[in-house]
Amino acid sequence: MDGSFTGSRWRRSAPALDADAPRHVGIIMDGNRRWARARGRMPSFGHDVGANHLADVLGWLRVRGVEHVSVYVLSADNIRKRSTGEIHHLFGLIETVLSKAVERAHDWQLHVSGDTRLLPAPARGALAQVVQETRGRPCHLTLAIGYSPHEDIATGIRAALHQGIDPASAEFIGAVSGNLPGGPVKEIDLVIRTGNEQRTSGFFPWQSIHSEIVRSRKMWPAFNEADLDRVLAEYRRRRIRAHSEG
């Protein structure tokens, strides 16, 4: 597998974020299949490496002071449209590799956004176990699994209405945001999309409405620490420019 895990390094105290650094980073992990095919391997190999790589990237973000991360893993459309063999392999990765990757990352509390009823019982159970075991950790990781952007927003709206909040009131928008699944900080500052694609693919549309989107040409399994620093530098450059123009 790509990358190495150095627990002591990841446990270093995270630096305070500067004013132009993102507080909440979103990641669209794209390019697993293309990365594998370029190496003469089956797409499943790319998914294996990509799932394992998440722990590395979480560690890199942690030592840079980022404490809120949302990651697109598997949409409801993916489950419906991809081949049965590929989807079952992804279900297996969620049950084994992905769950263990979160455990390896030490500092991250897991949240899940999406309809986990679309997953088989073993994968659902593995996620529920990690959610329970990581409660109280200082950082927050939200995985979009069985995710539908429309249903995500509808969930927040239904919850706000159930609380009796008037849709015409000034509090309603905040109530919808607060009731969305995921960690405590909802608004995503920076969205990183690997694989050189430009579309957002329905990635947390409510939460990312004010996000900067930065693409990386690297496929997700090849996305390294230097690539992350380049993305963060581009985000800071944009923020500084926005402040100066404002």
mmCIF file of C-alpha atoms in Angstrom:
data_model
loop_
_atom_site.group_PDB
_atom_site.id
_atom_site.type_symbol
_atom_site.label_atom_id
_atom_site.label_comp_id
_atom_site.label_asym_id
_atom_site.label_seq_id
_atom_site.Cartn_x
_atom_site.Cartn_y
_atom_site.Cartn_z
ATOM 1 C CA MET A 1 0.000 0.000 0.000
ATOM 2 C CA ASP A 2 1.060 3.609 -0.635
ATOM 3 C CA GLY A 3 2.293 5.713 2.201
ATOM 4 C CA SER A 4 3.561 4.929 5.626
ATOM 5 C CA PHE A 5 2.138 5.528 9.036
ATOM 6 C CA THR A 6 4.216 7.181 11.731
ATOM 7 C CA GLY A 7 2.020 7.363 14.784
ATOM 8 C CA SER A 8 4.312 9.626 16.791
ATOM 9 C CA ARG A 9 4.423 12.154 13.988
ATOM 10 C CA TRP A 10 0.671 12.250 13.676
ATOM 11 C CA ARG A 11 0.343 12.798 17.391
ATOM 12 C CA ARG A 12 2.308 16.055 17.311
ATOM 13 C CA SER A 13 0.393 19.035 18.628
ATOM 14 C CA ALA A 14 -1.413 20.673 15.740
ATOM 15 C CA PRO A 15 -0.436 24.296 15.069
ATOM 16 C CA ALA A 16 -3.001 27.028 15.350
ATOM 17 C CA LEU A 17 -4.605 27.903 12.040
ATOM 18 C CA ASP A 18 -3.749 31.285 10.579
ATOM 19 C CA ALA A 19 -6.562 33.553 9.440
ATOM 20 C CA ASP A 20 -6.212 32.507 5.804
ATOM 21 C CA ALA A 21 -6.084 28.735 6.388
ATOM 22 C CA PRO A 22 -9.144 26.511 5.969
ATOM 23 C CA ARG A 23 -10.858 25.336 9.114
ATOM 24 C CA HIS A 24 -12.920 22.647 7.349
ATOM 25 C CA VAL A 25 -11.554 20.756 4.335
ATOM 26 C CA GLY A 26 -13.657 18.668 1.971
ATOM 27 C CA ILE A 27 -12.117 15.950 -0.195
ATOM 28 C CA ILE A 28 -13.445 14.307 -3.344
ATOM 29 C CA MET A 29 -11.206 11.240 -3.687
ATOM 30 C CA ASP A 30 -11.123 10.728 -7.448
ATOM 31 C CA GLY A 31 -8.844 8.708 -9.707
ATOM 32 C CA ASN A 32 -8.509 5.348 -7.943
ATOM 33 C CA ARG A 33 -9.534 3.350 -11.008
ATOM 34 C CA ARG A 34 -7.469 5.383 -13.481
ATOM 35 C CA TRP A 35 -4.429 5.142 -11.194
ATOM 36 C CA ALA A 36 -4.745 1.348 -11.061
ATOM 37 C CA ARG A 37 -5.293 0.933 -14.795
ATOM 38 C CA ALA A 38 -2.212 3.054 -15.541
ATOM 39 C CA ARG A 39 -0.242 0.437 -13.586
ATOM 40 C CA GLY A 40 -1.828 -2.508 -15.346
ATOM 41 C CA ARG A 41 -3.916 -3.403 -12.297
ATOM 42 C CA MET A 42 -7.608 -3.962 -11.736
ATOM 43 C CA PRO A 43 -9.728 -1.020 -10.505
ATOM 44 C CA SER A 44 -10.247 -2.837 -7.212
ATOM 45 C CA PHE A 45 -6.525 -2.427 -6.467
ATOM 46 C CA GLY A 46 -6.875 1.336 -6.838
ATOM 47 C CA HIS A 47 -9.822 1.358 -4.456
ATOM 48 C CA ASP A 48 -7.807 -0.663 -1.921
ATOM 49 C CA VAL A 49 -4.869 1.745 -2.006
ATOM 50 C CA GLY A 50 -7.148 4.784 -2.053
ATOM 51 C CA ALA A 51 -9.085 3.676 1.038
ATOM 52 C CA ASN A 52 -5.880 2.999 2.940
ATOM 53 C CA HIS A 53 -4.441 6.361 1.855
ATOM 54 C CA LEU A 54 -7.129 8.293 3.697
ATOM 55 C CA ALA A 55 -5.387 7.770 7.045
ATOM 56 C CA ASP A 56 -2.202 9.326 5.661
ATOM 57 C CA VAL A 57 -3.989 12.436 4.404
ATOM 58 C CA LEU A 58 -5.878 12.840 7.673
ATOM 59 C CA GLY A 59 -2.543 12.772 9.463
ATOM 60 C CA TRP A 60 -1.087 15.432 7.173
ATOM 61 C CA LEU A 61 -4.117 17.655 7.696
ATOM 62 C CA ARG A 62 -4.007 17.187 11.448
ATOM 63 C CA VAL A 63 -0.407 18.380 11.793
ATOM 64 C CA ARG A 64 -1.347 21.429 9.713
ATOM 65 C CA GLY A 65 -4.042 22.373 12.207
ATOM 66 C CA VAL A 66 -7.131 21.196 10.295
ATOM 67 C CA GLU A 67 -9.655 19.595 12.645
ATOM 68 C CA HIS A 68 -12.734 19.217 10.413
ATOM 69 C CA VAL A 69 -12.724 17.094 7.251
ATOM 70 C CA SER A 70 -15.543 15.795 5.035
ATOM 71 C CA VAL A 71 -14.801 13.091 2.475
ATOM 72 C CA TYR A 72 -16.882 11.808 -0.443
ATOM 73 C CA VAL A 73 -16.673 8.027 -0.333
ATOM 74 C CA LEU A 74 -19.716 6.556 -2.086
ATOM 75 C CA SER A 75 -22.857 8.219 -3.379
ATOM 76 C CA ALA A 76 -26.295 6.666 -3.575
ATOM 77 C CA ASP A 77 -25.998 7.008 -7.374
ATOM 78 C CA ASN A 78 -22.720 5.052 -7.307
ATOM 79 C CA ILE A 79 -24.466 2.199 -5.526
ATOM 80 C CA ARG A 80 -27.245 2.134 -8.092
ATOM 81 C CA LYS A 81 -25.173 2.590 -11.256
ATOM 82 C CA ARG A 82 -21.823 0.838 -10.842
ATOM 83 C CA SER A 83 -21.314 -2.829 -11.533
ATOM 84 C CA THR A 84 -22.357 -5.313 -8.875
ATOM 85 C CA GLY A 85 -18.817 -6.634 -8.506
ATOM 86 C CA GLU A 86 -17.286 -3.191 -7.993
ATOM 87 C CA ILE A 87 -19.945 -2.126 -5.495
ATOM 88 C CA HIS A 88 -19.554 -5.285 -3.436
ATOM 89 C CA HIS A 89 -15.815 -4.697 -3.368
ATOM 90 C CA LEU A 90 -16.396 -1.134 -2.132
ATOM 91 C CA PHE A 91 -18.761 -2.429 0.541
ATOM 92 C CA GLY A 92 -15.989 -4.758 1.687
ATOM 93 C CA LEU A 93 -13.523 -1.875 1.845
ATOM 94 C CA ILE A 94 -15.920 0.158 3.987
ATOM 95 C CA GLU A 95 -16.236 -2.796 6.340
ATOM 96 C CA THR A 96 -12.503 -3.481 6.629
ATOM 97 C CA VAL A 97 -9.940 -1.071 5.192
ATOM 98 C CA LEU A 98 -11.789 2.234 5.538
ATOM 99 C CA SER A 99 -12.943 1.560 9.086
ATOM 100 C CA LYS A 100 -9.408 0.606 10.113
ATOM 101 C CA ALA A 101 -8.005 3.709 8.379
ATOM 102 C CA VAL A 102 -10.127 5.917 10.638
ATOM 103 C CA GLU A 103 -8.962 3.986 13.690
ATOM 104 C CA ARG A 104 -5.340 4.427 12.570
ATOM 105 C CA ALA A 105 -5.770 8.183 12.370
ATOM 106 C CA HIS A 106 -6.140 8.336 16.174
ATOM 107 C CA ASP A 107 -7.501 11.870 16.633
ATOM 108 C CA TRP A 108 -10.592 11.706 14.428
ATOM 109 C CA GLN A 109 -14.178 11.182 15.530
ATOM 110 C CA LEU A 110 -16.222 9.575 12.777
ATOM 111 C CA HIS A 111 -19.558 10.894 11.525
ATOM 112 C CA VAL A 112 -21.468 9.382 8.605
ATOM 113 C CA SER A 113 -23.703 11.298 6.208
ATOM 114 C CA GLY A 114 -25.862 9.241 3.886
ATOM 115 C CA ASP A 115 -28.322 6.374 3.797
ATOM 116 C CA THR A 116 -26.424 3.477 5.352
ATOM 117 C CA ARG A 117 -29.479 1.282 4.750
ATOM 118 C CA LEU A 118 -28.110 0.951 1.219
ATOM 119 C CA LEU A 119 -25.114 -0.936 2.656
ATOM 120 C CA PRO A 120 -25.039 -4.597 3.652
ATOM 121 C CA ALA A 121 -25.288 -5.339 7.364
ATOM 122 C CA PRO A 122 -21.531 -6.041 7.924
ATOM 123 C CA ALA A 123 -20.525 -2.664 6.459
ATOM 124 C CA ARG A 124 -23.228 -0.862 8.429
ATOM 125 C CA GLY A 125 -22.116 -2.596 11.587
ATOM 126 C CA ALA A 126 -18.442 -1.743 11.047
ATOM 127 C CA LEU A 127 -19.253 1.935 10.553
ATOM 128 C CA ALA A 128 -21.523 2.023 13.606
ATOM 129 C CA GLN A 129 -18.774 0.451 15.695
ATOM 130 C CA VAL A 130 -16.175 3.018 14.616
ATOM 131 C CA VAL A 131 -18.640 5.871 15.235
ATOM 132 C CA GLN A 132 -19.112 4.566 18.770
ATOM 133 C CA GLU A 133 -15.428 3.882 19.450
ATOM 134 C CA THR A 134 -14.197 7.273 18.214
ATOM 135 C CA ARG A 135 -16.624 9.437 20.202
ATOM 136 C CA GLY A 136 -14.919 12.210 22.121
ATOM 137 C CA ARG A 137 -11.879 12.509 19.863
ATOM 138 C CA PRO A 138 -10.811 16.124 19.205
ATOM 139 C CA CYS A 139 -11.147 16.211 15.397
ATOM 140 C CA HIS A 140 -14.192 15.489 13.252
ATOM 141 C CA LEU A 141 -14.309 13.379 10.083
ATOM 142 C CA THR A 142 -17.528 13.068 8.088
ATOM 143 C CA LEU A 143 -17.708 10.307 5.483
ATOM 144 C CA ALA A 144 -20.359 10.635 2.764
ATOM 145 C CA ILE A 145 -21.509 7.043 2.208
ATOM 146 C CA GLY A 146 -24.744 6.174 0.405
ATOM 147 C CA TYR A 147 -24.915 9.945 0.038
ATOM 148 C CA SER A 148 -27.566 11.953 -1.829
ATOM 149 C CA PRO A 149 -27.186 15.758 -1.871
ATOM 150 C CA HIS A 150 -30.942 16.273 -2.159
ATOM 151 C CA GLU A 151 -31.688 13.971 0.746
ATOM 152 C CA ASP A 152 -28.934 15.615 2.818
ATOM 153 C CA ILE A 153 -30.586 19.026 2.508
ATOM 154 C CA ALA A 154 -34.072 17.564 2.955
ATOM 155 C CA THR A 155 -32.917 15.943 6.219
ATOM 156 C CA GLY A 156 -31.867 19.313 7.623
ATOM 157 C CA ILE A 157 -35.086 21.010 6.501
ATOM 158 C CA ARG A 158 -37.324 18.284 7.921
ATOM 159 C CA ALA A 159 -35.495 18.421 11.267
ATOM 160 C CA ALA A 160 -35.785 22.214 11.470
ATOM 161 C CA LEU A 161 -39.511 22.040 10.714
ATOM 162 C CA HIS A 162 -39.939 19.278 13.292
ATOM 163 C CA GLN A 163 -38.359 21.618 15.866
ATOM 164 C CA GLY A 164 -41.085 24.132 15.070
ATOM 165 C CA ILE A 165 -38.786 26.737 13.502
ATOM 166 C CA ASP A 166 -40.692 29.128 11.229
ATOM 167 C CA PRO A 167 -39.303 28.827 7.651
ATOM 168 C CA ALA A 168 -39.754 32.587 7.273
ATOM 169 C CA SER A 169 -37.707 33.380 10.374
ATOM 170 C CA ALA A 170 -34.093 34.525 10.461
ATOM 171 C CA GLU A 171 -33.210 31.414 12.464
ATOM 172 C CA PHE A 172 -34.390 28.886 9.895
ATOM 173 C CA ILE A 173 -31.250 28.745 7.714
ATOM 174 C CA GLY A 174 -29.047 28.253 10.758
ATOM 175 C CA ALA A 175 -31.381 25.566 12.056
ATOM 176 C CA VAL A 176 -31.200 23.667 8.766
ATOM 177 C CA SER A 177 -27.394 23.833 8.836
ATOM 178 C CA GLY A 178 -27.259 22.693 12.444
ATOM 179 C CA ASN A 179 -29.429 19.676 11.696
ATOM 180 C CA LEU A 180 -27.396 18.414 8.758
ATOM 181 C CA PRO A 181 -25.574 15.126 9.411
ATOM 182 C CA GLY A 182 -21.861 15.363 10.140
ATOM 183 C CA GLY A 183 -19.503 17.071 12.539
ATOM 184 C CA PRO A 184 -20.172 20.268 14.488
ATOM 185 C CA VAL A 185 -18.670 22.676 11.917
ATOM 186 C CA LYS A 186 -20.850 22.456 8.822
ATOM 187 C CA GLU A 187 -19.474 25.093 6.428
ATOM 188 C CA ILE A 188 -16.656 23.742 4.255
ATOM 189 C CA ASP A 189 -13.944 26.274 3.414
ATOM 190 C CA LEU A 190 -11.878 24.300 0.897
ATOM 191 C CA VAL A 191 -12.852 21.429 -1.395
ATOM 192 C CA ILE A 192 -9.980 19.398 -2.837
ATOM 193 C CA ARG A 193 -10.768 17.286 -5.883
ATOM 194 C CA THR A 194 -8.072 14.926 -7.089
ATOM 195 C CA GLY A 195 -7.963 13.290 -10.510
ATOM 196 C CA ASN A 196 -8.052 16.593 -12.438
ATOM 197 C CA GLU A 197 -11.848 16.624 -12.734
ATOM 198 C CA GLN A 198 -13.787 19.872 -12.473
ATOM 199 C CA ARG A 199 -17.279 18.758 -11.469
ATOM 200 C CA THR A 200 -18.374 18.767 -7.839
ATOM 201 C CA SER A 201 -20.539 15.619 -8.214
ATOM 202 C CA GLY A 202 -23.091 16.847 -5.672
ATOM 203 C CA PHE A 203 -20.512 17.143 -2.888
ATOM 204 C CA PHE A 204 -22.241 18.613 0.207
ATOM 205 C CA PRO A 205 -23.877 21.468 -1.762
ATOM 206 C CA TRP A 206 -25.354 23.263 1.259
ATOM 207 C CA GLN A 207 -22.137 23.099 3.272
ATOM 208 C CA SER A 208 -19.812 24.049 0.411
ATOM 209 C CA ILE A 209 -21.722 27.020 -0.980
ATOM 210 C CA HIS A 210 -18.863 29.402 -0.045
ATOM 211 C CA SER A 211 -16.018 26.923 -0.620
ATOM 212 C CA GLU A 212 -12.925 27.458 -2.691
ATOM 213 C CA ILE A 213 -12.511 24.451 -4.998
ATOM 214 C CA VAL A 214 -8.936 23.470 -5.844
ATOM 215 C CA ARG A 215 -8.180 20.654 -8.283
ATOM 216 C CA SER A 216 -5.146 18.424 -8.221
ATOM 217 C CA ARG A 217 -3.968 16.627 -11.332
ATOM 218 C CA LYS A 218 -2.807 13.747 -9.147
ATOM 219 C CA MET A 219 -4.955 10.660 -8.834
ATOM 220 C CA TRP A 220 -6.066 10.121 -5.232
ATOM 221 C CA PRO A 221 -3.642 7.256 -4.394
ATOM 222 C CA ALA A 222 -0.722 9.376 -5.664
ATOM 223 C CA PHE A 223 -1.761 12.583 -3.870
ATOM 224 C CA ASN A 224 1.105 13.280 -1.473
ATOM 225 C CA GLU A 225 2.055 15.696 1.272
ATOM 226 C CA ALA A 226 3.700 18.155 -1.114
ATOM 227 C CA ASP A 227 0.527 18.163 -3.230
ATOM 228 C CA LEU A 228 -1.506 18.980 -0.134
ATOM 229 C CA ASP A 229 0.795 21.888 0.687
ATOM 230 C CA ARG A 230 0.406 23.236 -2.847
ATOM 231 C CA VAL A 231 -3.395 23.088 -2.506
ATOM 232 C CA LEU A 232 -3.309 24.831 0.866
ATOM 233 C CA ALA A 233 -0.980 27.511 -0.535
ATOM 234 C CA GLU A 234 -3.401 28.122 -3.414
ATOM 235 C CA TYR A 235 -6.287 28.427 -0.957
ATOM 236 C CA ARG A 236 -4.353 30.983 1.119
ATOM 237 C CA ARG A 237 -3.421 32.921 -2.020
ATOM 238 C CA ARG A 238 -7.082 33.171 -3.016
ATOM 239 C CA ARG A 239 -8.161 34.208 0.465
ATOM 240 C CA ILE A 240 -5.503 36.899 0.713
ATOM 241 C CA ARG A 241 -6.516 38.220 -2.711
ATOM 242 C CA ALA A 242 -10.186 38.235 -1.692
ATOM 243 C CA HIS A 243 -9.356 40.215 1.444
ATOM 244 C CA SER A 244 -7.297 42.745 -0.475
ATOM 245 C CA GLU A 245 -10.004 43.206 -3.104
ATOM 246 C CA GLY A 246 -12.713 43.466 -0.474
#
